[in-house]
Coordinates of C-alpha atoms in Angstrom, one line a residue:
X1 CA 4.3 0.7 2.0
X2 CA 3.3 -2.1 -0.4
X3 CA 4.9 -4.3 -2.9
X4 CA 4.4 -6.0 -6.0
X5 CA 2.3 -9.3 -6.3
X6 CA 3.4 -12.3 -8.5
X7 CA 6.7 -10.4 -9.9
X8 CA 8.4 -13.8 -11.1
X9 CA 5.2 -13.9 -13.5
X10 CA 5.1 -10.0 -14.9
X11 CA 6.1 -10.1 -18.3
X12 CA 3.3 -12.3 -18.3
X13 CA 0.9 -10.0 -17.4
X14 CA 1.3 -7.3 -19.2
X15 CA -0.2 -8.1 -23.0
X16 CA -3.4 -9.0 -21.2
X17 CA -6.4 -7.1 -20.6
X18 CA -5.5 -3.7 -22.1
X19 CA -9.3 -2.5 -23.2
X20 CA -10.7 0.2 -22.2
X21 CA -14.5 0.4 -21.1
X22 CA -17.3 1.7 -24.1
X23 CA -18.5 5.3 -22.9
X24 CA -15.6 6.2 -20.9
X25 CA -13.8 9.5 -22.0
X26 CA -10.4 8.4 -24.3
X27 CA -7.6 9.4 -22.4
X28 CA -4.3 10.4 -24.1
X29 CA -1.6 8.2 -23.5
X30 CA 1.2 11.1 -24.0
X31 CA 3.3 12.2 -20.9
X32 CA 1.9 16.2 -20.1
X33 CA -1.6 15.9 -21.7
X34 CA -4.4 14.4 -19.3
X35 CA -7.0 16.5 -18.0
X36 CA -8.7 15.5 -15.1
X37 CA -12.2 15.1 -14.8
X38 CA -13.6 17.0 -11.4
X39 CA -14.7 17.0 -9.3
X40 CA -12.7 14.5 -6.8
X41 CA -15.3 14.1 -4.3
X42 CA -17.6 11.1 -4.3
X43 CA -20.4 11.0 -2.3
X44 CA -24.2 8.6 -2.5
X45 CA -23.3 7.9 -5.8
X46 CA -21.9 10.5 -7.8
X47 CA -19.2 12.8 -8.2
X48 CA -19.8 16.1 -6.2
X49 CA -18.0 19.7 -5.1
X50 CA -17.4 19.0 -1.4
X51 CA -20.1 21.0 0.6
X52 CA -17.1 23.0 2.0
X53 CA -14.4 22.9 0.0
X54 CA -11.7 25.1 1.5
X55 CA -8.3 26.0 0.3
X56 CA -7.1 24.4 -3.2
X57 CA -4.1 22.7 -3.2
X58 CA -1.9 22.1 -6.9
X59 CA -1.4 18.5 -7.8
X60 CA 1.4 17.7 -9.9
X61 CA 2.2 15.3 -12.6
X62 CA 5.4 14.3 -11.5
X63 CA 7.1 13.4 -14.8
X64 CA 6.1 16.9 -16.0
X65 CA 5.8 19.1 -13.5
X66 CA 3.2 20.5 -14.4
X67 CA 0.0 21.1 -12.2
X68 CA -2.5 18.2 -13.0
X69 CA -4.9 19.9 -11.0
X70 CA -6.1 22.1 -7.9
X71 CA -8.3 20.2 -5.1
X72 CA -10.5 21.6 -2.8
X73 CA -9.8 19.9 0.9
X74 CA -13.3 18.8 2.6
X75 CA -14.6 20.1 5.7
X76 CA -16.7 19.3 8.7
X77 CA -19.6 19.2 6.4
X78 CA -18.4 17.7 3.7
X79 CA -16.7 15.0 6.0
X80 CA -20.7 14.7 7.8
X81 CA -22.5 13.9 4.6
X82 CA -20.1 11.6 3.4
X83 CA -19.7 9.7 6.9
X84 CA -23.9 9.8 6.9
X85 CA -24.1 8.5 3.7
X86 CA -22.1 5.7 4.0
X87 CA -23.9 5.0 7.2
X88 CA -27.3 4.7 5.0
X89 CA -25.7 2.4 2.8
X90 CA -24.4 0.2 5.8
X91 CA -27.9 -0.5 6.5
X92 CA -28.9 -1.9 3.6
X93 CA -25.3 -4.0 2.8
X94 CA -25.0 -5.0 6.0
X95 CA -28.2 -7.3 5.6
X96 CA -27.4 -8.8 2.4
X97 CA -26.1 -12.5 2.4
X98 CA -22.5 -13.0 1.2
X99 CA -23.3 -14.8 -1.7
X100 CA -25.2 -11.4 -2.9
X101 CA -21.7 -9.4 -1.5
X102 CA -19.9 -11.5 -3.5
X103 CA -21.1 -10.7 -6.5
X104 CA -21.0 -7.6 -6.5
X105 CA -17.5 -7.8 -5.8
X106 CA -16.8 -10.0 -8.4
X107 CA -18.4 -7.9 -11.2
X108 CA -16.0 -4.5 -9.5
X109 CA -13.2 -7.1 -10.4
X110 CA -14.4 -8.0 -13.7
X111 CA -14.4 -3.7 -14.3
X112 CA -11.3 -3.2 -13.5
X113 CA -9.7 -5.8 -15.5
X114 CA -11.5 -4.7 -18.6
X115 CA -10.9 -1.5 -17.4
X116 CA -6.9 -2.4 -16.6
X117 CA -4.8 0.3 -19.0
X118 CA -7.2 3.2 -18.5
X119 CA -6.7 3.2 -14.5
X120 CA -3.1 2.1 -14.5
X121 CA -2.2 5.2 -17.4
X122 CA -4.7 7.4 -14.9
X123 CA -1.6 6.2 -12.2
X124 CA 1.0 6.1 -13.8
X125 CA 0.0 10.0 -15.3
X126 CA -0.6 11.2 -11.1
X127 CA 1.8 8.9 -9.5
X128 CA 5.3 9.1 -11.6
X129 CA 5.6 5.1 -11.3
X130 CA 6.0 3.1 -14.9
X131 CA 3.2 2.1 -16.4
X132 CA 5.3 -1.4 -16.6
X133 CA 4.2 -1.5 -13.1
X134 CA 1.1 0.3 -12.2
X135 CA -0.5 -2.5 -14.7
X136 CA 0.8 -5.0 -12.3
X137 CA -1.0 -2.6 -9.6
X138 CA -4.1 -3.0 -11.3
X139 CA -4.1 -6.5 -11.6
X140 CA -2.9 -7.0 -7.6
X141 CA -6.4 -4.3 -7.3
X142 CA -9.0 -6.9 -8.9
X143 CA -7.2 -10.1 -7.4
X144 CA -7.8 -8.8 -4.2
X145 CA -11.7 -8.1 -5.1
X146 CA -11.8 -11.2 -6.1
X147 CA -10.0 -12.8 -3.5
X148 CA -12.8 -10.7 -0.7
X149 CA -15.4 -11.5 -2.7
X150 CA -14.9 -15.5 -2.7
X151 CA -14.8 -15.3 1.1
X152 CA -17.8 -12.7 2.0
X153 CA -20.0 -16.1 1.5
X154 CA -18.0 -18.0 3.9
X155 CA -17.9 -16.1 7.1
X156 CA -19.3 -18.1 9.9
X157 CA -19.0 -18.5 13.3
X158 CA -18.6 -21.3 15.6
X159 CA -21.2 -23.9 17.3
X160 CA -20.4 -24.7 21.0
X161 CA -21.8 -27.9 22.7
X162 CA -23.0 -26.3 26.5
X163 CA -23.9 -29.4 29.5
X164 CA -27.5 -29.9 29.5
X165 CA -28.4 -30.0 25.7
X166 CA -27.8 -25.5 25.7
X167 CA -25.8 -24.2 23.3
X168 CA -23.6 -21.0 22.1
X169 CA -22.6 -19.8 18.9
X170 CA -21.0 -16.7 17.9
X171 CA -21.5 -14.4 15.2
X172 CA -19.1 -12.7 12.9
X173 CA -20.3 -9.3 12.6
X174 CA -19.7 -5.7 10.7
X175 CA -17.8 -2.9 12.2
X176 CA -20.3 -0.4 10.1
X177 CA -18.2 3.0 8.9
X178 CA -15.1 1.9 8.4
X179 CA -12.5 5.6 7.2
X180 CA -9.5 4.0 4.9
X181 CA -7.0 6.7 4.5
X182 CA -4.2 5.6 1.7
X183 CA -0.5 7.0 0.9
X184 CA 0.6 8.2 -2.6
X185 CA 2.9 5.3 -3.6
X186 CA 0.0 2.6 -4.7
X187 CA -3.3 5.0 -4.8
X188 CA -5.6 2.6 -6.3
X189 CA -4.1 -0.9 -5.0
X190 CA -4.1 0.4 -1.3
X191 CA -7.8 1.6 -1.7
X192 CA -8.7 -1.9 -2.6
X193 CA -6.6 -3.6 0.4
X194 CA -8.5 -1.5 2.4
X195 CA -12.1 -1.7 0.7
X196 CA -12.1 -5.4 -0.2
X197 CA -12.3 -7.1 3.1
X198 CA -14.4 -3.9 4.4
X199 CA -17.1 -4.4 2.1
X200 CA -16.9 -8.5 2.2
X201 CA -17.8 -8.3 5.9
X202 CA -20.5 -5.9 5.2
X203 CA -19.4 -2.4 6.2
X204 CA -19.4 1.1 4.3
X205 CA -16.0 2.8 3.7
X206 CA -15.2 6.8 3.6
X207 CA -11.9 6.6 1.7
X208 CA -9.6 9.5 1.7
X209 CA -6.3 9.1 -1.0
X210 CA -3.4 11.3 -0.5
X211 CA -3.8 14.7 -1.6
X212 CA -0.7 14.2 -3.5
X213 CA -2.7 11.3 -6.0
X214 CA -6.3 11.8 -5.7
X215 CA -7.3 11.2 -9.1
X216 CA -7.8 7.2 -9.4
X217 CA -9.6 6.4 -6.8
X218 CA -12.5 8.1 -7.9
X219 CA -12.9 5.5 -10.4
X220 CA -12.8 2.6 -8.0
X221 CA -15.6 4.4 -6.5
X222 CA -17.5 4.8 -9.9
X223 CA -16.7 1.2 -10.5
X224 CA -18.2 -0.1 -7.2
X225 CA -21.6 2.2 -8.0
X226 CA -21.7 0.6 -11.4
X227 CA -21.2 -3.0 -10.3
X228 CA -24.1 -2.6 -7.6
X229 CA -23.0 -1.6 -4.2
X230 CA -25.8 0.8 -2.1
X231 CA -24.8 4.3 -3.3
X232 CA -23.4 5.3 -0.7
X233 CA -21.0 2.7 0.1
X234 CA -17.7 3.4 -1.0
X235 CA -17.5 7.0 -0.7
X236 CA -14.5 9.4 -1.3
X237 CA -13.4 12.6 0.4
X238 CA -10.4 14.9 -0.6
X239 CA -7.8 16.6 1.5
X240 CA -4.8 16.6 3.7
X241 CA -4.4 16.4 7.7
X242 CA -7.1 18.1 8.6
X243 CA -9.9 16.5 6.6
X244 CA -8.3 13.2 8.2
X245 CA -8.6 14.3 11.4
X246 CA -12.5 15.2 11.0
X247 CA -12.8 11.6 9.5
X248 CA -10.8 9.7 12.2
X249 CA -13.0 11.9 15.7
X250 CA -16.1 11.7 13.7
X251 CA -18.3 10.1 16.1
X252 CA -20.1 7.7 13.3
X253 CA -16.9 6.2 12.6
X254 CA -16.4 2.7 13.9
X255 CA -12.8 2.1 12.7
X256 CA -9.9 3.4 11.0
X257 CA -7.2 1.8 8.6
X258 CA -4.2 3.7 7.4
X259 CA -1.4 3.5 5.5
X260 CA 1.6 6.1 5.7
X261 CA 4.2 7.7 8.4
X262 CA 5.1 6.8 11.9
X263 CA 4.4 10.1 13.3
X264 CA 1.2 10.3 11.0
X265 CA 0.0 7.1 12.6
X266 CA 1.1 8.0 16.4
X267 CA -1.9 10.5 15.7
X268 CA -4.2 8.7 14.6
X269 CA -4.1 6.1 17.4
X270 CA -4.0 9.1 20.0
X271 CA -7.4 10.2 17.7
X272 CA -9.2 6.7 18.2
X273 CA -7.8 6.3 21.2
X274 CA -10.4 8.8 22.5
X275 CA -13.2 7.4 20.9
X276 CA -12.2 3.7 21.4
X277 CA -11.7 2.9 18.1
X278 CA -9.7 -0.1 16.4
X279 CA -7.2 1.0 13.6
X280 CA -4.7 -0.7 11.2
X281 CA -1.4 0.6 11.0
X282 CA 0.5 0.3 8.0
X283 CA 3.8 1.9 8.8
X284 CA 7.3 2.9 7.4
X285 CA 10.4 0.6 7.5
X286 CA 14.2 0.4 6.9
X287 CA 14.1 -3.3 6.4
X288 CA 16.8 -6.0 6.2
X289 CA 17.8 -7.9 3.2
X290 CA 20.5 -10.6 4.3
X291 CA 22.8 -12.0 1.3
X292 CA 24.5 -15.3 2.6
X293 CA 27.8 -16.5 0.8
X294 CA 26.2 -19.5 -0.4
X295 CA 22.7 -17.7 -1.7
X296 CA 22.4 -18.0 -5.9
X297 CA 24.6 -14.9 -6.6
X298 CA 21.8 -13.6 -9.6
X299 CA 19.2 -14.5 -7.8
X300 CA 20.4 -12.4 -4.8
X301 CA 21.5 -9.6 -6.8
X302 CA 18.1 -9.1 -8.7
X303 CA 16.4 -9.3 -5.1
X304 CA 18.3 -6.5 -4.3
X305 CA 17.0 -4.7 -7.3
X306 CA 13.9 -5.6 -6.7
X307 CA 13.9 -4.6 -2.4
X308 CA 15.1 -1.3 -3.8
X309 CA 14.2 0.4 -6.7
X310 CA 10.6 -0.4 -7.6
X311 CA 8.1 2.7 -7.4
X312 CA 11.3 4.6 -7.5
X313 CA 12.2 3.2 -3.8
X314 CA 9.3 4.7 -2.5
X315 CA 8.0 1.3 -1.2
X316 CA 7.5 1.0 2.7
X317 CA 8.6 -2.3 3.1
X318 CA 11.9 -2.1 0.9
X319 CA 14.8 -3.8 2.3
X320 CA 17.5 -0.4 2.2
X321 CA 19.5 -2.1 4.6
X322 CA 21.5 -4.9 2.4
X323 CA 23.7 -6.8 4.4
X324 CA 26.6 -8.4 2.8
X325 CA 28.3 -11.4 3.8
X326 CA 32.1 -10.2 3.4
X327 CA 33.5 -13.2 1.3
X328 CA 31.1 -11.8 -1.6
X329 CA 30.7 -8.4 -1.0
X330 CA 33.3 -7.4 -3.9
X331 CA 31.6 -9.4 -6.3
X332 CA 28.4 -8.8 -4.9
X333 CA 28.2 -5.0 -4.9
X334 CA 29.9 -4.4 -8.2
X335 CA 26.9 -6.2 -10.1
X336 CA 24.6 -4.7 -8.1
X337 CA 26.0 -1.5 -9.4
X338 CA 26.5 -2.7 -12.8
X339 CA 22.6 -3.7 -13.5
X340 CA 21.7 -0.4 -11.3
X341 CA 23.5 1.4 -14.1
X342 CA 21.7 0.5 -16.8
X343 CA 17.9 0.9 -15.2
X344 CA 16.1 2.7 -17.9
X345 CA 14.7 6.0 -16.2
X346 CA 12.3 8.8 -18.0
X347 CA 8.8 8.6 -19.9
X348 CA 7.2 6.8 -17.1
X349 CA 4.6 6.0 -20.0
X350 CA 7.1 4.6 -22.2
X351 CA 7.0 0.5 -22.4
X352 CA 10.7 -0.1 -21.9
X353 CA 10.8 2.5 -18.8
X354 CA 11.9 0.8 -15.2
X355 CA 11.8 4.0 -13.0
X356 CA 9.7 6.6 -13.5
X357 CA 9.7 10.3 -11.4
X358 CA 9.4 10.6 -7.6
X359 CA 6.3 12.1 -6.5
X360 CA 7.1 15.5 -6.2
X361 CA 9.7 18.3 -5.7
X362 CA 10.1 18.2 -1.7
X363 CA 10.3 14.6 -1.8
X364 CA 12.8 14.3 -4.4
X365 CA 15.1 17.1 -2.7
X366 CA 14.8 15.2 0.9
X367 CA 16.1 12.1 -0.7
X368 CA 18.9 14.2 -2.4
X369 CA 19.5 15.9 1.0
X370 CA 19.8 11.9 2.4
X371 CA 22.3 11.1 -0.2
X372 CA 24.5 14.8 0.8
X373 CA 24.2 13.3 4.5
X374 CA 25.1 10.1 4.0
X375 CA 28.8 11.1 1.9
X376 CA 29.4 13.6 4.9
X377 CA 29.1 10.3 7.2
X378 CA 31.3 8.6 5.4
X379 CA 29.3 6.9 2.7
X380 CA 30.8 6.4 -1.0
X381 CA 28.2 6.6 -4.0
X382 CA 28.8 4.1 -5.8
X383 CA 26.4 4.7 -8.4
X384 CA 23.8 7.5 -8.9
X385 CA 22.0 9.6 -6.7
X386 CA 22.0 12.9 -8.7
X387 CA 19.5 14.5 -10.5
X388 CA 18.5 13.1 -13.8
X389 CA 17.1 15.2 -16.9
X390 CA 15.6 13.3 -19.4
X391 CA 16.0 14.2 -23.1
X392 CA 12.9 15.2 -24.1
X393 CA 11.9 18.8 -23.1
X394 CA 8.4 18.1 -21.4
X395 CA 10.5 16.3 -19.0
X396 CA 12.7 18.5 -17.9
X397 CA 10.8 20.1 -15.3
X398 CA 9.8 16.4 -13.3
X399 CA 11.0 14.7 -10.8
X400 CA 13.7 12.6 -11.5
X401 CA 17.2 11.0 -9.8
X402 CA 19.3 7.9 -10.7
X403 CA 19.1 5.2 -8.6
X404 CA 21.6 4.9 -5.5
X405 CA 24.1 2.6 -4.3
X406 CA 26.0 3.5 -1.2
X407 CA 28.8 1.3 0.1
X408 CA 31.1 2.0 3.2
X409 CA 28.0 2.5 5.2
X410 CA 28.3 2.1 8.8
X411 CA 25.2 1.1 11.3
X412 CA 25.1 4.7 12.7
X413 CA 24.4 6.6 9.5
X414 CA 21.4 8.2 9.3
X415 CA 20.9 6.7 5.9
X416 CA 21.0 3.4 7.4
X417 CA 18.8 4.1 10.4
X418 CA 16.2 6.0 8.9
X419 CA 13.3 5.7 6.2
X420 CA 14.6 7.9 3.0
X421 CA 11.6 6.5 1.1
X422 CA 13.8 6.5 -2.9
X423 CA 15.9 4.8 -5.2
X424 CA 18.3 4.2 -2.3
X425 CA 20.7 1.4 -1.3
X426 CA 23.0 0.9 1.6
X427 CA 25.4 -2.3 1.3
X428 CA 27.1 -3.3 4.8
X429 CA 29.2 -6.1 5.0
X430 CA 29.0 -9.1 8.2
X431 CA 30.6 -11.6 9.2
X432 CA 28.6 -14.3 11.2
X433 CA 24.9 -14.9 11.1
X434 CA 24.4 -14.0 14.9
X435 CA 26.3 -10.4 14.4
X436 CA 23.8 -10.1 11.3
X437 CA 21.0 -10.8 13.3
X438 CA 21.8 -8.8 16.2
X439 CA 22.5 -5.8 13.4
X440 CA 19.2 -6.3 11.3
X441 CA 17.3 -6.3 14.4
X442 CA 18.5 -3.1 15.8
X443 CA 16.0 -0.7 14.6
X444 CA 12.6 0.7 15.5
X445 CA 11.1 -0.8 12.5
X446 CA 9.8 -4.2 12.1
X447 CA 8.1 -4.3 8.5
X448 CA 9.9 -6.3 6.6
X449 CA 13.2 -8.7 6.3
X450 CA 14.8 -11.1 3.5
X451 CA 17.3 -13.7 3.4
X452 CA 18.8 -14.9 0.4
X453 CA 21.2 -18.7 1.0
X454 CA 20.8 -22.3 0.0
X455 CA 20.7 -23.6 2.9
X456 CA 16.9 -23.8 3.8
X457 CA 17.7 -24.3 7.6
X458 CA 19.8 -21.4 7.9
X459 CA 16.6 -19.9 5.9
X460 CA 14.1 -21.0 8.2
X461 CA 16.3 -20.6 11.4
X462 CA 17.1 -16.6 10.1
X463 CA 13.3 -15.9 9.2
X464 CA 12.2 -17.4 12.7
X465 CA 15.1 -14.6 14.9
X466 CA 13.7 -11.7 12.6
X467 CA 11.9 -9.3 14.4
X468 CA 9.2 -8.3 11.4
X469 CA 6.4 -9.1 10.1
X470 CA 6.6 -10.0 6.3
X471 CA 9.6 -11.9 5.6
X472 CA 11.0 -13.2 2.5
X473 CA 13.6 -16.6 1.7
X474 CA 15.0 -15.9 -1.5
X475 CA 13.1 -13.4 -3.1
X476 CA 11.4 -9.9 -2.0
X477 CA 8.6 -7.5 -2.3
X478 CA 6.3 -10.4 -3.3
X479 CA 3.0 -9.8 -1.7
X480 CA -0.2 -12.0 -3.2
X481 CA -3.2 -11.0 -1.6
X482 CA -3.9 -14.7 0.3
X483 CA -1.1 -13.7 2.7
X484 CA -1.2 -11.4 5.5
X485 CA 0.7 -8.1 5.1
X486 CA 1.6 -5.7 8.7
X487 CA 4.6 -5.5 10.6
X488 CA 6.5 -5.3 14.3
X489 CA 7.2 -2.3 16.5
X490 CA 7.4 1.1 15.1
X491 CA 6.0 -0.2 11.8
X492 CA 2.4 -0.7 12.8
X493 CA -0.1 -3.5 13.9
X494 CA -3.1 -4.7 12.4
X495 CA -3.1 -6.7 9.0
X496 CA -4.0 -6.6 5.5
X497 CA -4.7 -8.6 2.8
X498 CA -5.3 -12.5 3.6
X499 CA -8.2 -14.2 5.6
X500 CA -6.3 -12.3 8.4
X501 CA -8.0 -9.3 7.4
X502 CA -11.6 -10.2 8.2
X503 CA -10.7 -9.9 12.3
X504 CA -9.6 -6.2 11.7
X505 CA -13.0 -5.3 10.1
X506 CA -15.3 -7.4 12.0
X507 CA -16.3 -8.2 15.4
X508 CA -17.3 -11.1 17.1
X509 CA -20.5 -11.5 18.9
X510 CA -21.1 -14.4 21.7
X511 CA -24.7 -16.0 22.0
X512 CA -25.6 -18.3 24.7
X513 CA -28.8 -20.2 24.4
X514 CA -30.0 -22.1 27.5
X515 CA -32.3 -25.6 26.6
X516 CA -33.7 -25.8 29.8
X517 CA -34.6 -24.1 33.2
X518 CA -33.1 -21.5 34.5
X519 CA -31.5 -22.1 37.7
X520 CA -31.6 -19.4 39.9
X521 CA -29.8 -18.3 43.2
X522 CA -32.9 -16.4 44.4

């Protein structure tokens, strides 16, 4: 999925806005010790049991292992009130101005930024990621906010002169319920992708998080009620595929926007499909990072970092596939494997932590079952890819590998064709920049590509014959908000972030206005 906004400027970010909201319960900041507040439903307002609540599912802490807590999945009629609700709420949003919109969604920002350790410790505790990162996660959360909210005032239309003195204009309208359903890898920052330009073009949103991290976006929720939105208007159900499905043929529902697999996504077209509904796609990927002989060696090598091993690799748009140019590959992959080496793993709480625990046991044993695949193809582990234990005992039941380097990799390998969503890297070596193109274009994916070289027309020229839709000239995974983030093919369509957004969750209405007579054939 998503990447980090602004990296080149972290450090900087990170001393600021650290307090925590008067009247909000303390939370501990020790590893093993949060206790979540239920119930996980949201719904006019308030926090509520789902109407239905079926089978409970354990959520796990994944540094711990531990179970965080056991959610009820929402059913038909849980799914009804919170569709109908937001539906109420539309009404009454809808026909506000965007200056009043924008407001609002200034004052959500303002929250969360005061608000800024509490919900990244509340993701870092349910998602495994460093809390070195999911700060940066909060901040990309209230830039985007803020970046909706400064547009809801501007959305406008166009005036077209007709013969005669008549007129048309057109309107830029609300979809009305819009269903956001969000992957576990950035919980709260996809939330507000999705919500931000929803609610700046006036809709509601039902939101549903992964089952796997349910826990912070609740508070976005909270935080919307509190800065003024209808209740109503940002509500949130729980569950897994079947609570999505209710949300995505529910006959209310006027669009949906997801963010997760290819074969999760084929469904959920085939689901609006029959009800005529647009969606947003945001897909998987097995991107390429191209590394040119003449590209600033550090800089290349801490792009690869960086395309690999944030969020523990579990990043959609990750360039996995690094391709080489042979004349450096020696010196290339041997400090890519140096630095790799010396990534600090464990505490995801800790400050000086860089990789925290995958998301939870199945995942962690596919991407091990990746890495067994990959050496019986061929593949040499360079570095890491076993199982990690940290030193201190509440630890030692989470979810934890070293990162992964794998060179000898071949374009047939399944580790180079297909997603493995970790702390993986494949290294292939190429020759010319047509072979390389031809090579980082063979894939059913079309998220993502990078190209790291001085020369700025080779740059240019590379960007142009890549067949994705977020590319990067020497850097990667840097994804501010004013840009437009979706991919190519197999990787989904739609976009997010960027005044691009506002087409996906709007619709444009035509109005013809006639000066004169009406001339008539009868």
């Amino acid at each position: 999925m998503l990447a980090q906004s602004r990296l080149p400027s972290l450090l900087l970010l990170l001393p600021r806005l650290r307090s925590v909201a008067p009247g909000l319960a303390t939370m501990s900041s020790a590893t093993g010790t949060l206790t979540v507040q239920q119930p996980l439903n949201y719904r006019a307002g308030a926090r509520v049991q789902p109407a239905d609540g079926g089978q409970l599912e354990e959520v796990f802490e994944p540094a711990t292992g531990r179970v965080l807590c056991k959610l009820p999945c929402s059913g038909e009629k849980e799914v009804d009130l919170a569709v109908q609700s937001a539906k109420a709420a539309f009404k009454i949003w809808s026909q506000m101005s965007g200056m009043e919109r924008c407001r609002v969604m200034l004052e959500a920002a303002r929250i969360i930024r005061e608000q800024r350790e509490e919900i990244a410790t509340m993701e870092t505790i349910n998602n495994g990621k460093s809390i070195f990162e999911a700060r940066v996660d909060i901040d990309i959360s209230w830039q985007c906010l803020e970046y909706y909210a400064g547009l809801a005032g501007s959305l406008a239309g166009e005036h077209i002169q007709l013969p005669g003195g008549s007129f048309g204009y057109t309107r830029r309208e609300p979809l009305g319920v819009c269903v956001g359903i969000g992957a576990w890898n950035y919980p709260f920052q996809i939330a507000c992708w999705k919500s931000g330009p929803a609610l700046a073009c006036g809709n509601a949103m039902v939101y549903k998080p992964s089952p796997f991290t349910p826990v912070s976006v609740v508070r976005l929720a909270e935080i919307f009620t509190e800065a003024g939105v209808p209740k109503g208007l940002f509500n949130v159900v729980q569950g897994g595929a079947a609570t999505g499905q209710l949300l995505c043929q529910h006959p209310d529902v006027a669009k949906i926007s997801f963010t997760g697999s290819v074969p999760t996504g084929m469904k959920i077209m085939e689901m609006a499909a029959k009800g005529i509904k647009p969606v947003t796609l945001e897909l998987g990927g097995k991107s390429p990072l191209i590394i040119f002989s003449d590209a600033d060696l550090e800089n290349a090598v801490k792009g690869a970092l960086m395309a690999n091993f944030l969020t523990q690799g579990e990043v959609c748009c990750n360039g996995t596939r690094v391709f080489v140019e042979r004349k450096i590959l020696d010196t290339f992959t041997k400090e890519v494997v140096k630095r790799t080496q010396k990534i600090k793993i464990g505490d995801p709480l800790l400050e000086d932590t860089r990789m925290g625990a995958l998301i939870n046991r199945p995942h962690l044993n596919r991407v091990q079952g990746f890495i067994k695949q990959a050496k019986e193809q061929g593949a040499e582990v360079l570095c890491g890819g076993d199982l990690y234990v940290p030193d201190d005992p509440k630890l030692k039941n989470g979810y934890y590998m070293r990162p992964c380097v794998l060179g000898n990799c071949k374009d047939d390998m399944t580790c180079v064709k297909e997603e493995i969503f970790g702390p993986v890297m494949a290294i292939l070596p190429f020759d010319t920049e047509e072979e390389v193109l031809e090579r980082a274009n063979a894939t059913k994916f079309g998220l993502a590509g990078g190209v790291f070289t001085r020369d700025i027309q080779k740059a240019h020229r590379v960007v142009a014959a890549l067949k994705a839709g977020m590319c990067f000239i020497n850097n990667y995974n840097v994804s501010p908000v004013e840009l437009p983030f979706g991919g190519y093919k197999s990787s989904g369509f739609g976009r997010e972030n960027g005044r691009a957004a506002i087409e996906y969750y709007s619709q444009l209405k035509t109005v013809c206005v006639e000066m004169g007579d009406v001339e008539s054939a009868f």
